[in-house]
Amino acid sequence: MGRAQFVVRRTLQLIVTLWAVATALFLLFRSMPGDPTTYIVDPSLSGEARERLIESYGLNEPLHVQYMIYIQDVATLSFGQSFHSNRAVRDIIALYLPRTLLLMLTAFFFAYLIGITVGIIAGWRRNSDFERRSVFIALIARSFPDFWVGLIVLWIFGAWLDVIPMSGMRSGGIQYDSYWNVELWLDTIWHLIAPAAVLGFYLMGYPLLLMRNSMLEVLSQDFIEVCRARGLKERSIMFKHAARNALLPIVTAGAVALGYAVGGSVLIETVFGWPGMGREMVNAVLRRDYPVAQGTFFIFAMTVILLNFIADLAYGFLDPRVTYD
Amino acid sequence: MPRDSKQNRRSFLGKTAAVGSTLAMGSMAGCADDDPDDGNGNGAAPDELGEQVQELTYLNNPQDYSPQRHDAINFIGERLEEVGFDVNVEVQEWGTLFSRVVDEQDYDLATWWTFFFAEVGDGLLEHFHSNGGSNYYNYENPELDEKLDEQMATPDPDDRRELIHEIQQTLMDDVPKMPLAHMEAPNLYNANVIQNWEPHIRGFNSYFNMTSLEVEGTDTISAAWPEAMGHLNIYAWSGESKLRYQFNMLFDRLIHIDGDYEIDLDLGLATDYELPDEETVIYEFRDHTFHDGEEVTAEDVAFSFNYVVENEIPVFIDQTRYIDEAEVIDDNTVQINLSQPLGPVHLFLGHEIPIVPKHIWEDIDDPVQQETTDDIVIGSGPMEFDYWDEGSELGLTRNDDHFVGVDFENRYWRIIPETSTVFQLLEDEELTYEPFGRVARRTQELLEEDNHLDAAQQLSSDFWHFSMNTDTLDDVQLRKAAVEALPRSGIVEQFIFGFAQRGFNVVSPAFGDLHTDDVTEYEESVDAARDRLADAGYGWDDDGLLHHPE
């Protein structure tokens, strides 16, 4: 099968998968106990008021009618209107997604930059103190829950030393007229440092260990000896030849991790008061805000599926031995 | 838990209770002959007993949703088992729990934090009338139904008060619901900045308190709430406190109540009122302007009442049952024609319906579905909308033209989900007050420390309730025995850290003279509960389980 045929076949599979995901989400949320008014409405509000709200959400319609409306909304990527905020779900995603991506991609960038680099060196310097310390730190990073590390960081650097802000993505009581205000960005970066560092520390362990293992495998292959026999510099062998060949598993891991970045990190967002997508997704589920929950989870699933698809395609470019049969 | 181990545990509980009962009754020699269970609950042989009282499902929230309440429910469950009830404490996620109780009535016992939403008479009607929308107890008492209907239609305050007192007495005799604790939400505040606060039934965040606060050393006060506002549309509002506290400041009402639960005409838009007959109320109101500079006219006031009726606004749906039409009498007078007599007309209508600008809302087709825009937050209240960074922060600024006003220039609320961060920011003086009223050990610790924090602790209409499904607990003696055993004082001290008063009446003392102390009192005693059941002919088997009279 050629590359073009592979792309067409995978695209069709992708559409069916997305439809299945959308349908599963619809059924999943509808099968959860409790109607949305239970979560949105104050418990002291009367039964009649709750019934009126159910009507206003269209939840009195038969399930198949609700499903058809929902599928139309998914097809147009509008996802309907939030029960909780009355806003279009598309607008809610547009509001929260960039905030989450700012946090997640910053953490992701530094985690993979540092993780891959240290992983390459650790693999290269096998059995050295550097390797042992690197692996130890990676295991520590993966073992300690990020929210716990976050609380410790807040306690030491926020409450005690007072060098990082305690919460939010900007200082309180200040209104900026434009998103392009320099002070706003400096303020945001100042608020970003702690949550991104904590998240980055946690994420770093995975690419570090993966890269180290991959390097060890590549370094045992004959072509490394050939490179040495050719008199290439160690640095050149390590980065240009060994690391490039060891990078393939990282591409898959990175693609999946990037997909998950869309979902944010609910714990880090909660600990650091970062108003992102992760918190919004969880709150939407807890509130039974079906449109927002369905919309955000669908975007999340779609991103993971698309990035996996792109990773599959990238394999062919990165490794000429990969075929599409 | 396997049945055998449960039975063994019951036997143990029965025996420990028996020891307690025996000791307690040691000085009552001669009385034991009249006690069918010989004073220890284990005396009657099973073949002399009726059917076992069915297992009671007590729904509990997860530990992380409300740790104190979760633990308190487990504690109550154990106390009820000591009485002989077979209690199954079932943990359910909050929404499921609420739905099972309120929608399906698939429960026997339930507890959560609640309050009467609008007006106490309406709250009683909604909860305890046979046809009440919130009567999830399945409680029926035709005589009480008549009184509940009557009090809502009684305009004379004294007559109505008498009826509400009688209703409380009946309810505390029939006990479909029992307050465990009348809450005193401990809102922490920076005492260096806030120099006073005025107790009010609606709490620290009430219009009354916010307009009474004296603020020193800053123009801006700040607070934190754990979850985002979501929207700022008063007609899409579902009664959530976080929005109530904003709308209190943005929108005026005709009537407001003071700290003594009395109408104070200096606080609201209305300067006078008149009740020409049982189905008519006339309000005169003061000259005032909306935040956009437009005058508040009689057209606006009448529109505000008619609008909630025409659009069947969910949060005001109970009010719409009583409003026929509002009409303009003159520039500063409106008349509200009622569809049926309404006793608490000022508290139920004048105090609840927000006055909104007609020129903004008249063009909005579906106010419930309306998205938040800068226009729809325009009211005439003591504070104006300033900015809203959704998910992060909401800022209000002072309306200098307001007839009551506030003593600070700005107020902003940050969204901070992490409780420990809120406490730290209060300690660091980065937050001025804490509007949520967190009942927590840390609150208690901060108050005991030598710092700038104080708590606006006041009795409110909020309470933790203990509700029973009267379909299962259909014998009032069973319900009374359960209530008798409730360790209310222990719950207040151990689980609410003293930030409450022991519950004893569904109508809190915070409701002023609408509340009465003259209701049946229940001991907090397992022995008293067992004695009551024994007197009613109930008995216990060898495992200490309660059986109906033969």
mmCIF file with all atom_site columns, N, CA, C and O in Angstrom, chain B residues 21 25 52 54 115 135 140 143 146 163 195 214 232 251 275 416 419 469 471:
data_model
loop_
_atom_site.group_PDB
_atom_site.id
_atom_site.type_symbol
_atom_site.label_atom_id
_atom_site.label_alt_id
_atom_site.label_comp_id
_atom_site.label_asym_id
_atom_site.label_entity_id
_atom_site.label_seq_id
_atom_site.pdbx_PDB_ins_code
_atom_site.Cartn_x
_atom_site.Cartn_y
_atom_site.Cartn_z
_atom_site.occupancy
_atom_site.B_iso_or_equiv
_atom_site.pdbx_formal_charge
_atom_site.auth_seq_id
_atom_site.auth_comp_id
_atom_site.auth_asym_id
_atom_site.auth_atom_id
_atom_site.pdbx_PDB_model_num
ATOM 1  N N  . SER B 1 21  ? -27.243 1.551  79.751 1.00 0.00 ? 21  SER B N  1
ATOM 2  C CA . SER B 1 21  ? -28.626 1.682  80.207 1.00 0.00 ? 21  SER B CA 1
ATOM 3  C C  . SER B 1 21  ? -28.773 1.174  81.635 1.00 0.00 ? 21  SER B C  1
ATOM 4  O O  . SER B 1 21  ? -29.449 1.761  82.458 1.00 0.00 ? 21  SER B O  1
ATOM 5  N N  . MET B 1 25  ? -29.916 3.341  84.784 1.00 0.00 ? 25  MET B N  1
ATOM 6  C CA . MET B 1 25  ? -31.172 3.046  85.456 1.00 0.00 ? 25  MET B CA 1
ATOM 7  C C  . MET B 1 25  ? -30.973 2.399  86.816 1.00 0.00 ? 25  MET B C  1
ATOM 8  O O  . MET B 1 25  ? -31.900 1.930  87.455 1.00 0.00 ? 25  MET B O  1
ATOM 9  N N  . GLN B 1 52  ? -38.831 -7.308 61.991 1.00 0.00 ? 52  GLN B N  1
ATOM 10 C CA . GLN B 1 52  ? -37.687 -6.416 62.222 1.00 0.00 ? 52  GLN B CA 1
ATOM 11 C C  . GLN B 1 52  ? -37.910 -5.110 61.468 1.00 0.00 ? 52  GLN B C  1
ATOM 12 O O  . GLN B 1 52  ? -38.423 -5.107 60.343 1.00 0.00 ? 52  GLN B O  1
ATOM 13 N N  . GLN B 1 54  ? -37.119 -2.397 59.082 1.00 0.00 ? 54  GLN B N  1
ATOM 14 C CA . GLN B 1 54  ? -36.305 -2.614 57.884 1.00 0.00 ? 54  GLN B CA 1
ATOM 15 C C  . GLN B 1 54  ? -35.004 -1.807 57.903 1.00 0.00 ? 54  GLN B C  1
ATOM 16 O O  . GLN B 1 54  ? -34.903 -0.796 58.596 1.00 0.00 ? 54  GLN B O  1
ATOM 17 N N  . PHE B 1 115 ? -30.761 25.583 53.481 1.00 0.00 ? 115 PHE B N  1
ATOM 18 C CA . PHE B 1 115 ? -31.353 26.788 54.087 1.00 0.00 ? 115 PHE B CA 1
ATOM 19 C C  . PHE B 1 115 ? -32.656 27.078 53.363 1.00 0.00 ? 115 PHE B C  1
ATOM 20 O O  . PHE B 1 115 ? -32.908 26.526 52.301 1.00 0.00 ? 115 PHE B O  1
ATOM 21 N N  . ASN B 1 135 ? -40.871 18.409 49.099 1.00 0.00 ? 135 ASN B N  1
ATOM 22 C CA . ASN B 1 135 ? -41.268 17.470 50.163 1.00 0.00 ? 135 ASN B CA 1
ATOM 23 C C  . ASN B 1 135 ? -40.757 16.067 49.824 1.00 0.00 ? 135 ASN B C  1
ATOM 24 O O  . ASN B 1 135 ? -41.516 15.167 49.479 1.00 0.00 ? 135 ASN B O  1
ATOM 25 N N  . GLU B 1 140 ? -47.015 13.732 54.968 1.00 0.00 ? 140 GLU B N  1
ATOM 26 C CA . GLU B 1 140 ? -48.395 14.190 54.736 1.00 0.00 ? 140 GLU B CA 1
ATOM 27 C C  . GLU B 1 140 ? -49.083 14.431 56.061 1.00 0.00 ? 140 GLU B C  1
ATOM 28 O O  . GLU B 1 140 ? -49.089 13.555 56.936 1.00 0.00 ? 140 GLU B O  1
ATOM 29 N N  . GLU B 1 143 ? -53.917 18.488 58.235 1.00 0.00 ? 143 GLU B N  1
ATOM 30 C CA . GLU B 1 143 ? -54.146 19.658 59.100 1.00 0.00 ? 143 GLU B CA 1
ATOM 31 C C  . GLU B 1 143 ? -53.032 20.685 58.917 1.00 0.00 ? 143 GLU B C  1
ATOM 32 O O  . GLU B 1 143 ? -53.266 21.888 58.878 1.00 0.00 ? 143 GLU B O  1
ATOM 33 N N  . GLU B 1 146 ? -53.324 22.707 55.687 1.00 0.00 ? 146 GLU B N  1
ATOM 34 C CA . GLU B 1 146 ? -54.240 23.852 55.779 1.00 0.00 ? 146 GLU B CA 1
ATOM 35 C C  . GLU B 1 146 ? -53.532 25.054 56.393 1.00 0.00 ? 146 GLU B C  1
ATOM 36 O O  . GLU B 1 146 ? -53.667 26.186 55.923 1.00 0.00 ? 146 GLU B O  1
ATOM 37 N N  . LEU B 1 163 ? -49.481 31.320 63.297 1.00 0.00 ? 163 LEU B N  1
ATOM 38 C CA . LEU B 1 163 ? -49.610 30.123 62.449 1.00 0.00 ? 163 LEU B CA 1
ATOM 39 C C  . LEU B 1 163 ? -48.252 29.455 62.240 1.00 0.00 ? 163 LEU B C  1
ATOM 40 O O  . LEU B 1 163 ? -48.127 28.229 62.307 1.00 0.00 ? 163 LEU B O  1
ATOM 41 N N  . GLN B 1 195 ? -13.555 47.317 59.975 1.00 0.00 ? 195 GLN B N  1
ATOM 42 C CA . GLN B 1 195 ? -13.673 47.764 61.363 1.00 0.00 ? 195 GLN B CA 1
ATOM 43 C C  . GLN B 1 195 ? -14.961 47.309 62.031 1.00 0.00 ? 195 GLN B C  1
ATOM 44 O O  . GLN B 1 195 ? -15.080 47.374 63.235 1.00 0.00 ? 195 GLN B O  1
ATOM 45 N N  . GLU B 1 214 ? -17.419 49.268 57.515 1.00 0.00 ? 214 GLU B N  1
ATOM 46 C CA . GLU B 1 214 ? -16.509 50.416 57.536 1.00 0.00 ? 214 GLU B CA 1
ATOM 47 C C  . GLU B 1 214 ? -15.115 49.882 57.226 1.00 0.00 ? 214 GLU B C  1
ATOM 48 O O  . GLU B 1 214 ? -14.627 48.979 57.905 1.00 0.00 ? 214 GLU B O  1
ATOM 49 N N  . LEU B 1 232 ? -22.975 35.970 34.523 1.00 0.00 ? 232 LEU B N  1
ATOM 50 C CA . LEU B 1 232 ? -23.464 37.054 35.384 1.00 0.00 ? 232 LEU B CA 1
ATOM 51 C C  . LEU B 1 232 ? -24.859 37.476 34.944 1.00 0.00 ? 232 LEU B C  1
ATOM 52 O O  . LEU B 1 232 ? -25.216 38.650 35.005 1.00 0.00 ? 232 LEU B O  1
ATOM 53 N N  . PHE B 1 251 ? -27.808 44.799 41.725 1.00 0.00 ? 251 PHE B N  1
ATOM 54 C CA . PHE B 1 251 ? -29.215 45.101 41.474 1.00 0.00 ? 251 PHE B CA 1
ATOM 55 C C  . PHE B 1 251 ? -29.927 45.486 42.764 1.00 0.00 ? 251 PHE B C  1
ATOM 56 O O  . PHE B 1 251 ? -29.774 44.814 43.782 1.00 0.00 ? 251 PHE B O  1
ATOM 57 N N  . LEU B 1 275 ? -51.028 48.320 51.310 1.00 0.00 ? 275 LEU B N  1
ATOM 58 C CA . LEU B 1 275 ? -51.744 47.094 50.937 1.00 0.00 ? 275 LEU B CA 1
ATOM 59 C C  . LEU B 1 275 ? -53.248 47.402 50.955 1.00 0.00 ? 275 LEU B C  1
ATOM 60 O O  . LEU B 1 275 ? -53.915 47.188 51.974 1.00 0.00 ? 275 LEU B O  1
ATOM 61 N N  . ILE B 1 416 ? -10.007 30.919 43.576 1.00 0.00 ? 416 ILE B N  1
ATOM 62 C CA . ILE B 1 416 ? -8.895  30.142 44.133 1.00 0.00 ? 416 ILE B CA 1
ATOM 63 C C  . ILE B 1 416 ? -9.460  28.824 44.646 1.00 0.00 ? 416 ILE B C  1
ATOM 64 O O  . ILE B 1 416 ? -10.112 28.788 45.695 1.00 0.00 ? 416 ILE B O  1
ATOM 65 N N  . THR B 1 419 ? -7.947  25.486 49.133 1.00 0.00 ? 419 THR B N  1
ATOM 66 C CA . THR B 1 419 ? -8.317  26.091 50.417 1.00 0.00 ? 419 THR B CA 1
ATOM 67 C C  . THR B 1 419 ? -7.100  26.611 51.181 1.00 0.00 ? 419 THR B C  1
ATOM 68 O O  . THR B 1 419 ? -7.145  27.705 51.750 1.00 0.00 ? 419 THR B O  1
ATOM 69 N N  . ASN B 1 469 ? -37.324 9.651  55.284 1.00 0.00 ? 469 ASN B N  1
ATOM 70 C CA . ASN B 1 469 ? -38.382 9.300  54.340 1.00 0.00 ? 469 ASN B CA 1
ATOM 71 C C  . ASN B 1 469 ? -39.528 8.692  55.153 1.00 0.00 ? 469 ASN B C  1
ATOM 72 O O  . ASN B 1 469 ? -39.390 7.589  55.707 1.00 0.00 ? 469 ASN B O  1
ATOM 73 N N  . ASP B 1 471 ? -42.158 7.395  54.259 1.00 0.00 ? 471 ASP B N  1
ATOM 74 C CA . ASP B 1 471 ? -42.717 6.147  53.715 1.00 0.00 ? 471 ASP B CA 1
ATOM 75 C C  . ASP B 1 471 ? -42.122 4.942  54.434 1.00 0.00 ? 471 ASP B C  1
ATOM 76 O O  . ASP B 1 471 ? -42.792 3.940  54.663 1.00 0.00 ? 471 ASP B O  1
#
